[in-house]
Short mmCIF file of C-alpha atoms and ligand atoms in Angstrom, two decimals:
data_model
loop_
_atom_site.label_atom_id
_atom_site.label_comp_id
_atom_site.label_asym_id
_atom_site.label_seq_id
_atom_site.Cartn_x
_atom_site.Cartn_y
_atom_site.Cartn_z
CA UNK A 1 111.28 -9.53 42.11
CA UNK A 2 110.14 -12.95 43.31
CA UNK A 3 110.08 -13.93 46.97
CA UNK A 4 112.11 -16.89 48.12
CA UNK A 5 110.38 -19.68 50.02
CA UNK A 6 112.36 -18.70 53.09
CA UNK A 7 111.15 -15.12 52.84
CA UNK A 8 107.60 -16.36 52.44
CA UNK A 9 107.88 -18.52 55.55
CA UNK A 10 109.41 -15.67 57.49
CA UNK A 11 106.44 -13.50 56.58
CA UNK A 12 104.03 -16.25 57.62
CA UNK A 13 105.83 -16.70 60.91
CA UNK A 14 105.30 -13.05 61.76
CA UNK A 15 101.59 -13.37 61.17
CA UNK A 16 101.44 -16.73 62.89
CA UNK A 17 102.88 -15.19 65.99
CA UNK A 18 99.90 -12.88 65.98
CA UNK A 19 102.19 -9.92 65.73
CA UNK A 20 100.04 -6.98 64.79
CA UNK A 21 103.21 -4.95 65.07
CA UNK A 22 106.34 -6.55 63.70
CA UNK A 23 109.68 -5.96 65.28
CA UNK A 24 111.34 -2.75 64.27
CA UNK A 25 114.45 -4.60 63.10
CA UNK A 26 112.40 -6.79 60.76
CA UNK A 27 110.70 -3.75 59.30
CA UNK A 28 113.99 -2.02 58.70
CA UNK A 29 115.44 -5.08 57.00
CA UNK A 30 112.49 -5.43 54.65
CA UNK A 31 112.41 -1.74 53.82
CA UNK A 32 115.75 -2.28 52.13
CA UNK A 33 114.15 -4.60 49.59
CA UNK A 34 111.70 -2.12 48.36
CA UNK A 35 112.38 0.32 45.92
CA UNK A 36 112.49 1.23 42.38
CA UNK A 37 111.27 4.66 43.34
CA UNK A 38 112.86 7.45 41.37
CA UNK A 39 114.65 10.06 43.48
CA UNK A 40 116.54 13.25 42.79
CA UNK A 41 115.93 15.84 40.10
CA UNK A 42 113.55 13.74 38.03
CA UNK A 43 111.03 13.85 40.88
CA UNK A 44 111.02 17.66 41.02
CA UNK A 45 107.79 19.33 39.86
CA UNK A 46 107.35 23.03 39.18
CA UNK A 47 103.76 23.95 39.94
CA UNK A 48 102.16 27.36 39.59
CA UNK A 49 99.85 28.23 42.45
CA UNK A 50 97.21 30.85 41.86
CA UNK A 51 99.67 33.35 40.38
CA UNK A 52 97.08 36.13 40.50
CA UNK A 53 96.39 35.69 44.23
CA UNK A 54 98.83 37.46 46.53
CA UNK A 55 99.78 35.62 49.74
CA UNK A 56 97.98 37.07 52.73
CA UNK A 57 97.95 36.22 56.44
CA UNK A 58 94.15 35.95 56.19
CA UNK A 59 94.06 33.56 53.26
CA UNK A 60 92.11 30.31 53.45
CA UNK A 61 94.19 27.43 54.82
CA UNK A 62 93.54 25.56 51.57
CA UNK A 63 95.39 28.24 49.63
CA UNK A 64 98.21 28.28 52.14
CA UNK A 65 98.51 24.48 51.88
CA UNK A 66 98.48 24.78 48.10
CA UNK A 67 101.51 27.05 48.32
CA UNK A 68 103.16 24.66 50.81
CA UNK A 69 102.55 21.80 48.37
CA UNK A 70 104.13 23.66 45.47
CA UNK A 71 107.27 24.40 47.53
CA UNK A 72 107.51 20.74 48.53
CA UNK A 73 107.09 19.47 44.98
CA UNK A 74 109.89 21.78 43.83
CA UNK A 75 112.28 19.64 45.90
CA UNK A 76 113.43 16.09 45.12
CA UNK A 77 111.12 13.45 46.56
CA UNK A 78 113.53 12.31 49.26
CA UNK A 79 113.58 15.80 50.76
CA UNK A 80 109.81 15.89 51.29
CA UNK A 81 108.26 14.51 54.46
CA UNK A 82 104.51 14.30 53.98
CA UNK A 83 102.33 14.41 57.08
CA UNK A 84 98.63 14.85 57.73
CA UNK A 85 97.12 16.53 60.77
CA UNK A 86 93.43 16.22 61.60
CA UNK A 87 91.76 18.61 64.01
CA UNK A 88 89.14 16.61 65.91
CA UNK A 89 87.77 19.84 67.38
CA UNK A 90 86.76 20.97 63.90
CA UNK A 91 85.61 17.66 62.44
CA UNK A 92 81.81 17.47 62.46
CA UNK A 93 81.62 13.83 61.36
CA UNK A 94 79.96 14.62 58.04
CA UNK A 95 81.93 11.97 56.06
CA UNK A 96 82.46 14.36 53.14
CA UNK A 97 86.11 13.28 53.17
CA UNK A 98 85.12 9.61 53.05
CA UNK A 99 82.84 10.16 50.09
CA UNK A 100 85.29 12.45 48.32
CA UNK A 101 87.92 9.73 48.62
CA UNK A 102 85.55 7.06 47.28
CA UNK A 103 84.79 9.24 44.27
CA UNK A 104 88.43 10.19 43.64
CA UNK A 105 89.79 6.67 43.78
CA UNK A 106 86.70 4.91 42.35
CA UNK A 107 86.47 2.70 45.41
CA UNK A 108 84.06 -0.25 45.27
CA UNK A 109 81.89 -1.50 48.15
CA UNK A 110 84.01 -2.92 50.95
CA UNK A 111 87.01 -0.74 50.19
CA UNK A 112 87.34 2.43 52.21
CA UNK A 113 90.47 4.49 52.63
CA UNK A 114 89.16 7.09 55.04
CA UNK A 115 86.40 6.04 57.40
CA UNK A 116 85.40 8.45 60.17
CA UNK A 117 85.34 6.78 63.57
CA UNK A 118 83.01 8.15 66.24
CA UNK A 119 84.16 8.23 69.85
CA UNK A 120 81.95 8.97 72.85
CA UNK A 121 83.71 10.32 75.89
CA UNK A 122 82.86 11.75 79.28
CA UNK A 123 80.39 10.45 81.85
CA UNK A 124 76.65 10.75 81.82
CA UNK A 125 75.13 13.30 81.71
CA UNK A 126 78.22 15.09 80.38
CA UNK A 127 78.83 12.83 77.41
CA UNK A 128 80.25 14.19 74.16
CA UNK A 129 81.14 12.79 70.77
CA UNK A 130 84.18 13.41 68.67
CA UNK A 131 85.24 12.11 65.31
CA UNK A 132 88.49 10.57 64.14
CA UNK A 133 88.84 10.33 60.35
CA UNK A 134 91.22 7.41 59.93
CA UNK A 135 93.26 7.22 56.73
CA UNK A 136 96.36 5.06 56.45
CA UNK A 137 98.79 6.42 59.03
CA UNK A 138 101.74 6.09 56.58
CA UNK A 139 103.70 4.67 59.51
CA UNK A 140 107.44 5.26 59.60
CA UNK A 141 107.76 1.73 61.03
CA UNK A 142 104.97 0.07 59.04
CA UNK A 143 104.04 -3.44 60.20
CA UNK A 144 102.27 -4.02 56.88
CA UNK A 145 105.52 -3.92 54.91
CA UNK A 146 107.71 -6.77 56.19
CA UNK A 147 104.89 -9.34 56.06
CA UNK A 148 104.36 -9.00 52.31
CA UNK A 149 105.76 -12.17 50.73
CA UNK A 150 106.23 -10.59 47.31
CA UNK A 151 107.53 -7.12 48.24
CA UNK A 152 104.45 -5.49 46.79
CA UNK A 153 104.28 -2.81 49.47
CA UNK A 154 106.95 -0.45 50.73
CA UNK A 155 107.60 2.99 52.09
CA UNK A 156 108.67 5.61 49.58
CA UNK A 157 111.41 8.13 50.29
CA UNK A 158 108.76 10.81 50.95
CA UNK A 159 107.13 8.60 53.58
CA UNK A 160 104.06 7.30 51.75
CA UNK A 161 103.50 3.55 52.07
CA UNK A 162 102.44 2.30 48.65
CA UNK A 163 101.09 -0.88 47.07
CA UNK A 164 102.19 -2.15 43.67
CA UNK A 165 98.93 -3.59 42.37
CA UNK A 166 100.74 -5.45 39.61
CA UNK A 167 102.82 -7.31 42.15
CA UNK A 168 100.24 -7.82 44.94
CA UNK A 169 98.89 -11.38 45.10
CA UNK A 170 96.04 -10.53 47.48
CA UNK A 171 97.23 -12.81 50.29
CA UNK A 172 95.94 -10.36 52.89
CA UNK A 173 98.95 -10.58 55.22
CA UNK A 174 99.34 -6.80 55.24
CA UNK A 175 95.65 -6.36 55.99
CA UNK A 176 96.01 -8.52 59.09
CA UNK A 177 99.25 -6.86 60.16
CA UNK A 178 97.94 -3.30 60.11
CA UNK A 179 96.94 -2.32 63.64
CA UNK A 180 94.84 0.56 62.32
CA UNK A 181 92.64 -1.53 60.06
CA UNK A 182 93.66 0.81 57.27
CA UNK A 183 93.84 -1.74 54.46
CA UNK A 184 91.04 -3.60 52.76
CA UNK A 185 90.84 -6.11 49.94
CA UNK A 186 89.11 -5.37 46.68
CA UNK A 187 86.70 -8.28 46.32
CA UNK A 188 85.45 -7.21 42.93
CA UNK A 189 82.07 -5.86 43.98
CA UNK A 190 80.20 -3.02 42.33
CA UNK A 191 77.74 -0.61 43.89
CA UNK A 192 75.01 -1.62 41.47
CA UNK A 193 75.49 -5.39 41.78
CA UNK A 194 72.00 -6.84 41.92
CA UNK A 195 70.34 -3.64 40.73
CA UNK A 196 67.65 -3.79 38.08
CA UNK A 197 68.75 -3.25 34.51
CA UNK A 198 68.03 0.12 32.98
CA UNK A 199 64.59 0.21 31.31
CA UNK A 200 65.22 2.94 28.81
CA UNK A 201 68.25 4.15 26.82
CA UNK A 202 68.23 7.40 28.79
CA UNK A 203 68.72 5.45 32.03
CA UNK A 204 71.70 3.50 30.71
CA UNK A 205 74.40 6.04 31.70
CA UNK A 206 73.38 6.01 35.37
CA UNK A 207 71.35 2.91 36.25
CA UNK A 208 71.64 -0.80 35.96
CA UNK A 209 74.44 -3.26 36.34
CA UNK A 210 76.37 -1.94 33.38
CA UNK A 211 76.25 1.74 34.26
CA UNK A 212 79.56 3.05 32.89
CA UNK A 213 80.38 5.32 35.85
CA UNK A 214 81.11 2.28 37.99
CA UNK A 215 83.65 0.91 35.58
CA UNK A 216 85.77 4.05 35.25
CA UNK A 217 89.45 3.29 35.83
CA UNK A 218 91.09 4.78 38.91
CA UNK A 219 94.16 7.00 38.59
CA UNK A 220 95.96 5.81 41.68
CA UNK A 221 99.75 6.03 41.55
CA UNK A 222 99.36 8.11 38.38
CA UNK A 223 98.42 5.06 36.32
CA UNK A 224 95.11 3.85 34.93
CA UNK A 225 93.65 0.86 36.76
CA UNK A 226 90.69 -0.84 35.12
CA UNK A 227 89.14 -3.35 37.54
CA UNK A 228 87.20 -5.00 34.73
CA UNK A 229 90.55 -6.24 33.41
CA UNK A 230 92.34 -7.12 36.68
CA UNK A 231 94.27 -5.11 39.27
CA UNK A 232 93.44 -3.69 41.69
CA UNK A 233 90.70 -6.31 41.77
CA UNK A 234 91.76 -8.86 44.39
CA UNK A 235 94.52 -6.63 45.76
CA UNK A 236 95.04 -4.94 49.09
CA UNK A 237 94.13 -1.28 48.81
CA UNK A 238 94.74 1.68 51.07
CA UNK A 239 95.08 5.44 51.29
CA UNK A 240 98.18 6.80 49.53
CA UNK A 241 97.75 10.50 50.34
CA UNK A 242 96.45 10.89 46.76
CA UNK A 243 99.94 10.73 45.26
CA UNK A 244 98.48 11.09 41.78
CA UNK A 245 96.99 14.45 42.78
CA UNK A 246 100.17 15.69 44.49
CA UNK A 247 102.04 15.08 41.24
CA UNK A 248 99.88 17.70 39.52
CA UNK A 249 99.81 20.16 42.39
CA UNK A 250 96.51 19.17 43.97
CA UNK A 251 96.01 18.49 47.66
CA UNK A 252 94.65 15.08 48.70
CA UNK A 253 90.92 14.86 47.97
CA UNK A 254 89.95 14.52 51.66
CA UNK A 255 91.72 17.80 52.42
CA UNK A 256 89.86 19.74 49.75
CA UNK A 257 86.44 18.23 50.51
CA UNK A 258 86.58 18.71 54.28
CA UNK A 259 83.77 21.12 55.08
CA UNK A 260 85.23 21.88 58.50
CA UNK A 261 88.75 22.71 57.27
CA UNK A 262 89.76 20.02 59.75
CA UNK A 263 92.39 18.23 57.68
CA UNK A 264 95.85 19.64 57.03
CA UNK A 265 98.50 18.26 54.76
CA UNK A 266 102.02 19.23 53.89
CA UNK A 267 105.77 18.82 54.17
CA UNK A 268 107.09 18.53 57.72
CA UNK A 269 110.60 19.24 56.39
CA UNK A 270 109.48 22.75 55.46
CA UNK A 271 109.62 24.96 58.57
CA UNK A 272 107.28 27.47 56.90
CA UNK A 273 104.53 24.95 56.16
CA UNK A 274 101.23 24.94 58.02
CA UNK A 275 101.76 21.36 59.18
CA UNK A 276 105.14 22.23 60.72
CA UNK A 277 103.41 24.96 62.69
CA UNK A 278 100.61 22.65 63.85
CA UNK A 279 102.91 19.77 64.78
CA UNK A 280 104.43 21.95 67.49
CA UNK A 281 101.06 22.34 69.26
CA UNK A 282 100.87 20.80 72.75
CA UNK A 283 97.59 19.00 72.01
CA UNK A 284 98.90 16.78 69.18
CA UNK A 285 98.46 13.01 69.56
CA UNK A 286 99.06 9.91 67.43
CA UNK A 287 96.93 6.78 67.52
CA UNK A 288 98.30 3.64 69.21
CA UNK A 289 101.55 5.46 69.91
CA UNK A 290 102.67 2.66 72.25
CA UNK A 291 102.99 0.25 69.30
CA UNK A 292 106.00 2.10 67.96
CA UNK A 293 104.64 2.36 64.42
CA UNK A 294 105.49 6.08 64.25
CA UNK A 295 102.38 7.23 62.36
CA UNK A 296 102.67 10.19 59.98
CA UNK A 297 99.05 11.13 60.72
CA UNK A 298 98.52 13.23 63.82
CA UNK A 299 95.41 14.52 65.57
CA UNK A 300 94.71 17.76 67.37
CA UNK A 301 92.43 17.08 70.33
S1 SF4 B 1 98.39 2.42 58.96
FE1 SF4 B 1 99.11 2.24 56.82
S2 SF4 B 1 101.37 2.19 56.95
FE2 SF4 B 1 100.57 1.81 59.04
S3 SF4 B 1 100.48 -0.43 59.18
FE3 SF4 B 1 98.45 0.23 58.46
S4 SF4 B 1 98.52 0.16 56.21
FE4 SF4 B 1 100.67 0.05 56.98
S1 SF4 B 2 84.98 16.12 55.79
FE1 SF4 B 2 86.05 17.12 57.44
S2 SF4 B 2 84.43 17.58 58.92
FE2 SF4 B 2 83.59 16.04 57.52
S3 SF4 B 2 84.07 14.05 58.49
FE3 SF4 B 2 85.76 14.47 57.11
S4 SF4 B 2 87.29 15.52 58.38
FE4 SF4 B 2 85.35 15.60 59.51
#
């Protein structure tokens, strides 16, 4: 779908006004443009979860979340409400989630979906540090959506804000509009840019500017994206809760790699899910709540 000139100017006006958070009405209007997302029965997935392992109150939270995920995927997409909860009391700031995400999505230099932000608090000498992993918040009122002049980004019925790399023109409006700094542009860099060429045939698979591991296509959105041929090179990129993994019954990579079991994921529409239980805790916060973006990511502090 092409954008009209008027729509383009409207998007520019929002940025020009310096609005990091667009008006709720504008967001709602643009959300209506979005979707070719399938809904209903065709989005249902039947996933077996560890059939030989009996549910137990003592089971690892990863196994419990795996069961929660399977129940959610057995429903049509529009009945799922994905949320993520991060326990800052358990996060040790190791960045395993950041690295796991880079590996899963084949992220190049300059593109990061899940940085871990360090905060110091308290007064000397009683100063402490805590860590806030910061994926895309999958806002329910996402300021990044209405500013896109080509409707390349929208919020799916299950709540995940996605980017259509084929449609994105890389204008960067959404990157500017996001108050969480959760989007970055793929500038086409590679980790081994400038590295020496491999000296011997045995070094070829791992070293040098043409090492094949850097050119592996990413599986985001359950498609194959080869940056050597185009998208997502030049596009805006962001966390998508590993939708391609959810489709096959796997939790988001950051959840499975977290050494502190500090990241929880699941369907808030399921009263029996772990995330529903945690969301009721009195110590739950959301970042920049006053902006009215309604983030789907919450923190336990
Ligand atoms: S956090 Fe995510 S959904 Fe919210 S404005 Fe930023 S990119 Fe959009
Ligand atoms: S992997 Fe877990 S403990 Fe390590 S930084 Fe990420 S959230 Fe924190």
